[in-house]
């Protein structure tokens, strides 16, 4: 069994210190873009992966694939796939790469959608958002089973 703490779009906010224990107990920490320059304290985590958002100006990949247990996972910010209007291009990219799980950000709207064998997880924004309260996604992978939950931060 492996656990994932995934978050996105902190922008100018700092990472909430109250969430450090959750990241420390997680096997993986995924940052999905926009605010990468503020993540020094998390980059030492053994399972830390980060992708570049449309507001990031540091050298990070735009997408990456990680294999956890027997699940291939795509990480991307989502702007290159126009996720604010349609998730089909992102779902197609996941299938092209053999991924059944996708983490993305950009919209600031937390959601978990299952689409034709692909689970798409957007943790929402962990920073200030005009849409919703801050949130992150917590995911458990055991063999090929995936369970994800959106967790609001108060």
mmCIF file with all atom_site columns, C-alpha atoms in Angstrom, residues 24-137:
data_model
loop_
_atom_site.group_PDB
_atom_site.id
_atom_site.type_symbol
_atom_site.label_atom_id
_atom_site.label_alt_id
_atom_site.label_comp_id
_atom_site.label_asym_id
_atom_site.label_entity_id
_atom_site.label_seq_id
_atom_site.pdbx_PDB_ins_code
_atom_site.Cartn_x
_atom_site.Cartn_y
_atom_site.Cartn_z
_atom_site.occupancy
_atom_site.B_iso_or_equiv
_atom_site.pdbx_formal_charge
_atom_site.auth_seq_id
_atom_site.auth_comp_id
_atom_site.auth_asym_id
_atom_site.auth_atom_id
_atom_site.pdbx_PDB_model_num
ATOM 1   C CA . UNK A 1 24  ? 5.830   13.251 6.127   1.00 0.00 ? 24  UNK A CA 1
ATOM 2   C CA . UNK A 1 25  ? 3.676   10.145 6.576   1.00 0.00 ? 25  UNK A CA 1
ATOM 3   C CA . UNK A 1 26  ? 2.836   9.968  2.860   1.00 0.00 ? 26  UNK A CA 1
ATOM 4   C CA . UNK A 1 27  ? 4.928   7.811  0.553   1.00 0.00 ? 27  UNK A CA 1
ATOM 5   C CA . UNK A 1 28  ? 4.631   10.381 -2.251  1.00 0.00 ? 28  UNK A CA 1
ATOM 6   C CA . UNK A 1 29  ? 4.090   14.129 -2.432  1.00 0.00 ? 29  UNK A CA 1
ATOM 7   C CA . UNK A 1 30  ? 2.941   15.501 -5.793  1.00 0.00 ? 30  UNK A CA 1
ATOM 8   C CA . UNK A 1 31  ? 2.982   19.216 -6.584  1.00 0.00 ? 31  UNK A CA 1
ATOM 9   C CA . UNK A 1 32  ? 1.001   20.019 -9.717  1.00 0.00 ? 32  UNK A CA 1
ATOM 10  C CA . UNK A 1 33  ? 2.254   23.505 -10.505 1.00 0.00 ? 33  UNK A CA 1
ATOM 11  C CA . UNK A 1 34  ? 1.873   27.226 -9.787  1.00 0.00 ? 34  UNK A CA 1
ATOM 12  C CA . UNK A 1 35  ? 3.936   28.215 -6.787  1.00 0.00 ? 35  UNK A CA 1
ATOM 13  C CA . UNK A 1 36  ? 6.900   25.854 -7.152  1.00 0.00 ? 36  UNK A CA 1
ATOM 14  C CA . UNK A 1 37  ? 9.416   28.436 -5.910  1.00 0.00 ? 37  UNK A CA 1
ATOM 15  C CA . UNK A 1 38  ? 7.840   28.224 -2.447  1.00 0.00 ? 38  UNK A CA 1
ATOM 16  C CA . UNK A 1 39  ? 8.392   24.493 -1.885  1.00 0.00 ? 39  UNK A CA 1
ATOM 17  C CA . UNK A 1 40  ? 11.927  24.153 -0.588  1.00 0.00 ? 40  UNK A CA 1
ATOM 18  C CA . UNK A 1 41  ? 10.831  22.383 2.605   1.00 0.00 ? 41  UNK A CA 1
ATOM 19  C CA . UNK A 1 42  ? 9.043   19.650 0.641   1.00 0.00 ? 42  UNK A CA 1
ATOM 20  C CA . UNK A 1 43  ? 11.639  19.000 -2.047  1.00 0.00 ? 43  UNK A CA 1
ATOM 21  C CA . UNK A 1 44  ? 13.688  16.828 0.341   1.00 0.00 ? 44  UNK A CA 1
ATOM 22  C CA . UNK A 1 45  ? 10.829  14.309 0.666   1.00 0.00 ? 45  UNK A CA 1
ATOM 23  C CA . UNK A 1 46  ? 11.989  10.991 -0.831  1.00 0.00 ? 46  UNK A CA 1
ATOM 24  C CA . UNK A 1 47  ? 8.819   10.682 -2.938  1.00 0.00 ? 47  UNK A CA 1
ATOM 25  C CA . UNK A 1 48  ? 8.515   14.323 -4.030  1.00 0.00 ? 48  UNK A CA 1
ATOM 26  C CA . UNK A 1 49  ? 7.579   15.037 -7.657  1.00 0.00 ? 49  UNK A CA 1
ATOM 27  C CA . UNK A 1 50  ? 6.748   18.434 -9.099  1.00 0.00 ? 50  UNK A CA 1
ATOM 28  C CA . UNK A 1 51  ? 5.597   19.701 -12.475 1.00 0.00 ? 51  UNK A CA 1
ATOM 29  C CA . UNK A 1 52  ? 5.638   23.195 -13.881 1.00 0.00 ? 52  UNK A CA 1
ATOM 30  C CA . UNK A 1 53  ? 2.497   25.305 -13.940 1.00 0.00 ? 53  UNK A CA 1
ATOM 31  C CA . UNK A 1 54  ? 1.733   28.204 -16.248 1.00 0.00 ? 54  UNK A CA 1
ATOM 32  C CA . UNK A 1 55  ? 2.815   30.650 -13.498 1.00 0.00 ? 55  UNK A CA 1
ATOM 33  C CA . UNK A 1 56  ? 6.104   28.882 -12.647 1.00 0.00 ? 56  UNK A CA 1
ATOM 34  C CA . UNK A 1 57  ? 9.414   30.180 -13.941 1.00 0.00 ? 57  UNK A CA 1
ATOM 35  C CA . UNK A 1 58  ? 11.786  27.526 -12.628 1.00 0.00 ? 58  UNK A CA 1
ATOM 36  C CA . UNK A 1 59  ? 13.076  24.497 -14.478 1.00 0.00 ? 59  UNK A CA 1
ATOM 37  C CA . UNK A 1 60  ? 10.584  21.668 -13.994 1.00 0.00 ? 60  UNK A CA 1
ATOM 38  C CA . UNK A 1 61  ? 9.016   19.203 -16.432 1.00 0.00 ? 61  UNK A CA 1
ATOM 39  C CA . UNK A 1 62  ? 5.557   20.021 -17.789 1.00 0.00 ? 62  UNK A CA 1
ATOM 40  C CA . UNK A 1 63  ? 4.484   16.445 -17.148 1.00 0.00 ? 63  UNK A CA 1
ATOM 41  C CA . UNK A 1 64  ? 5.914   13.283 -15.684 1.00 0.00 ? 64  UNK A CA 1
ATOM 42  C CA . UNK A 1 65  ? 4.847   9.657  -15.285 1.00 0.00 ? 65  UNK A CA 1
ATOM 43  C CA . UNK A 1 66  ? 5.368   7.709  -12.056 1.00 0.00 ? 66  UNK A CA 1
ATOM 44  C CA . UNK A 1 67  ? 4.649   4.028  -11.525 1.00 0.00 ? 67  UNK A CA 1
ATOM 45  C CA . UNK A 1 68  ? 3.269   3.173  -8.078  1.00 0.00 ? 68  UNK A CA 1
ATOM 46  C CA . UNK A 1 69  ? 2.515   -0.448 -7.275  1.00 0.00 ? 69  UNK A CA 1
ATOM 47  C CA . UNK A 1 70  ? 1.156   -1.492 -10.687 1.00 0.00 ? 70  UNK A CA 1
ATOM 48  C CA . UNK A 1 71  ? -0.501  1.855  -11.479 1.00 0.00 ? 71  UNK A CA 1
ATOM 49  C CA . UNK A 1 72  ? 0.956   4.312  -13.995 1.00 0.00 ? 72  UNK A CA 1
ATOM 50  C CA . UNK A 1 73  ? 0.311   7.883  -12.881 1.00 0.00 ? 73  UNK A CA 1
ATOM 51  C CA . UNK A 1 74  ? 0.483   11.047 -15.010 1.00 0.00 ? 74  UNK A CA 1
ATOM 52  C CA . UNK A 1 75  ? 1.280   14.354 -13.291 1.00 0.00 ? 75  UNK A CA 1
ATOM 53  C CA . UNK A 1 76  ? 0.662   17.622 -15.125 1.00 0.00 ? 76  UNK A CA 1
ATOM 54  C CA . UNK A 1 77  ? -0.582  21.110 -14.390 1.00 0.00 ? 77  UNK A CA 1
ATOM 55  C CA . UNK A 1 78  ? -3.203  20.793 -17.094 1.00 0.00 ? 78  UNK A CA 1
ATOM 56  C CA . UNK A 1 79  ? -2.992  24.122 -18.887 1.00 0.00 ? 79  UNK A CA 1
ATOM 57  C CA . UNK A 1 80  ? -1.471  22.501 -22.004 1.00 0.00 ? 80  UNK A CA 1
ATOM 58  C CA . UNK A 1 81  ? -4.548  20.259 -22.200 1.00 0.00 ? 81  UNK A CA 1
ATOM 59  C CA . UNK A 1 82  ? -7.096  23.081 -21.793 1.00 0.00 ? 82  UNK A CA 1
ATOM 60  C CA . UNK A 1 83  ? -8.584  21.465 -18.674 1.00 0.00 ? 83  UNK A CA 1
ATOM 61  C CA . UNK A 1 84  ? -10.708 24.533 -17.950 1.00 0.00 ? 84  UNK A CA 1
ATOM 62  C CA . UNK A 1 85  ? -12.936 23.660 -20.907 1.00 0.00 ? 85  UNK A CA 1
ATOM 63  C CA . UNK A 1 86  ? -12.647 19.895 -21.485 1.00 0.00 ? 86  UNK A CA 1
ATOM 64  C CA . UNK A 1 87  ? -10.906 16.928 -19.839 1.00 0.00 ? 87  UNK A CA 1
ATOM 65  C CA . UNK A 1 88  ? -10.953 14.726 -22.949 1.00 0.00 ? 88  UNK A CA 1
ATOM 66  C CA . UNK A 1 89  ? -7.488  15.802 -24.227 1.00 0.00 ? 89  UNK A CA 1
ATOM 67  C CA . UNK A 1 90  ? -5.978  15.022 -20.810 1.00 0.00 ? 90  UNK A CA 1
ATOM 68  C CA . UNK A 1 91  ? -7.755  11.678 -20.616 1.00 0.00 ? 91  UNK A CA 1
ATOM 69  C CA . UNK A 1 92  ? -6.495  10.828 -24.122 1.00 0.00 ? 92  UNK A CA 1
ATOM 70  C CA . UNK A 1 93  ? -2.923  11.772 -23.146 1.00 0.00 ? 93  UNK A CA 1
ATOM 71  C CA . UNK A 1 94  ? -3.155  9.483  -20.113 1.00 0.00 ? 94  UNK A CA 1
ATOM 72  C CA . UNK A 1 95  ? -4.283  6.584  -22.294 1.00 0.00 ? 95  UNK A CA 1
ATOM 73  C CA . UNK A 1 96  ? -1.506  7.331  -24.803 1.00 0.00 ? 96  UNK A CA 1
ATOM 74  C CA . UNK A 1 97  ? 1.030   6.991  -21.967 1.00 0.00 ? 97  UNK A CA 1
ATOM 75  C CA . UNK A 1 98  ? -0.629  3.903  -20.465 1.00 0.00 ? 98  UNK A CA 1
ATOM 76  C CA . UNK A 1 99  ? -1.727  5.774  -17.327 1.00 0.00 ? 99  UNK A CA 1
ATOM 77  C CA . UNK A 1 100 ? -4.919  4.959  -15.441 1.00 0.00 ? 100 UNK A CA 1
ATOM 78  C CA . UNK A 1 101 ? -4.516  7.760  -12.870 1.00 0.00 ? 101 UNK A CA 1
ATOM 79  C CA . UNK A 1 102 ? -3.934  11.467 -13.537 1.00 0.00 ? 102 UNK A CA 1
ATOM 80  C CA . UNK A 1 103 ? -3.251  14.315 -11.129 1.00 0.00 ? 103 UNK A CA 1
ATOM 81  C CA . UNK A 1 104 ? -3.701  17.836 -12.502 1.00 0.00 ? 104 UNK A CA 1
ATOM 82  C CA . UNK A 1 105 ? -4.371  21.388 -11.327 1.00 0.00 ? 105 UNK A CA 1
ATOM 83  C CA . UNK A 1 106 ? -4.883  24.749 -13.041 1.00 0.00 ? 106 UNK A CA 1
ATOM 84  C CA . UNK A 1 107 ? -8.660  25.109 -12.564 1.00 0.00 ? 107 UNK A CA 1
ATOM 85  C CA . UNK A 1 108 ? -8.532  25.543 -8.755  1.00 0.00 ? 108 UNK A CA 1
ATOM 86  C CA . UNK A 1 109 ? -11.647 23.344 -8.620  1.00 0.00 ? 109 UNK A CA 1
ATOM 87  C CA . UNK A 1 110 ? -11.317 20.092 -6.663  1.00 0.00 ? 110 UNK A CA 1
ATOM 88  C CA . UNK A 1 111 ? -12.776 17.084 -8.451  1.00 0.00 ? 111 UNK A CA 1
ATOM 89  C CA . UNK A 1 112 ? -12.368 13.376 -9.007  1.00 0.00 ? 112 UNK A CA 1
ATOM 90  C CA . UNK A 1 113 ? -13.700 12.086 -12.317 1.00 0.00 ? 113 UNK A CA 1
ATOM 91  C CA . UNK A 1 114 ? -13.613 8.579  -13.753 1.00 0.00 ? 114 UNK A CA 1
ATOM 92  C CA . UNK A 1 115 ? -13.555 8.561  -17.544 1.00 0.00 ? 115 UNK A CA 1
ATOM 93  C CA . UNK A 1 116 ? -13.302 5.352  -19.560 1.00 0.00 ? 116 UNK A CA 1
ATOM 94  C CA . UNK A 1 117 ? -10.747 3.626  -17.337 1.00 0.00 ? 117 UNK A CA 1
ATOM 95  C CA . UNK A 1 118 ? -8.880  6.797  -16.321 1.00 0.00 ? 118 UNK A CA 1
ATOM 96  C CA . UNK A 1 119 ? -9.298  8.478  -12.928 1.00 0.00 ? 119 UNK A CA 1
ATOM 97  C CA . UNK A 1 120 ? -8.632  12.237 -13.093 1.00 0.00 ? 120 UNK A CA 1
ATOM 98  C CA . UNK A 1 121 ? -7.886  13.939 -9.768  1.00 0.00 ? 121 UNK A CA 1
ATOM 99  C CA . UNK A 1 122 ? -7.695  17.697 -9.317  1.00 0.00 ? 122 UNK A CA 1
ATOM 100 C CA . UNK A 1 123 ? -6.888  18.544 -5.676  1.00 0.00 ? 123 UNK A CA 1
ATOM 101 C CA . UNK A 1 124 ? -8.107  22.133 -6.106  1.00 0.00 ? 124 UNK A CA 1
ATOM 102 C CA . UNK A 1 125 ? -6.005  25.012 -4.876  1.00 0.00 ? 125 UNK A CA 1
ATOM 103 C CA . UNK A 1 126 ? -4.013  24.872 -1.656  1.00 0.00 ? 126 UNK A CA 1
ATOM 104 C CA . UNK A 1 127 ? -3.532  28.649 -1.878  1.00 0.00 ? 127 UNK A CA 1
ATOM 105 C CA . UNK A 1 128 ? -6.061  31.442 -1.960  1.00 0.00 ? 128 UNK A CA 1
ATOM 106 C CA . UNK A 1 129 ? -8.822  30.729 -4.441  1.00 0.00 ? 129 UNK A CA 1
ATOM 107 C CA . UNK A 1 130 ? -11.857 32.736 -5.375  1.00 0.00 ? 130 UNK A CA 1
ATOM 108 C CA . UNK A 1 131 ? -13.722 29.496 -6.110  1.00 0.00 ? 131 UNK A CA 1
ATOM 109 C CA . UNK A 1 132 ? -13.415 27.172 -3.106  1.00 0.00 ? 132 UNK A CA 1
ATOM 110 C CA . UNK A 1 133 ? -11.733 26.681 0.246   1.00 0.00 ? 133 UNK A CA 1
ATOM 111 C CA . UNK A 1 134 ? -8.131  25.420 0.089   1.00 0.00 ? 134 UNK A CA 1
ATOM 112 C CA . UNK A 1 135 ? -7.877  21.669 -0.445  1.00 0.00 ? 135 UNK A CA 1
ATOM 113 C CA . UNK A 1 136 ? -5.583  18.785 -1.342  1.00 0.00 ? 136 UNK A CA 1
ATOM 114 C CA . UNK A 1 137 ? -6.077  15.211 -2.534  1.00 0.00 ? 137 UNK A CA 1
#
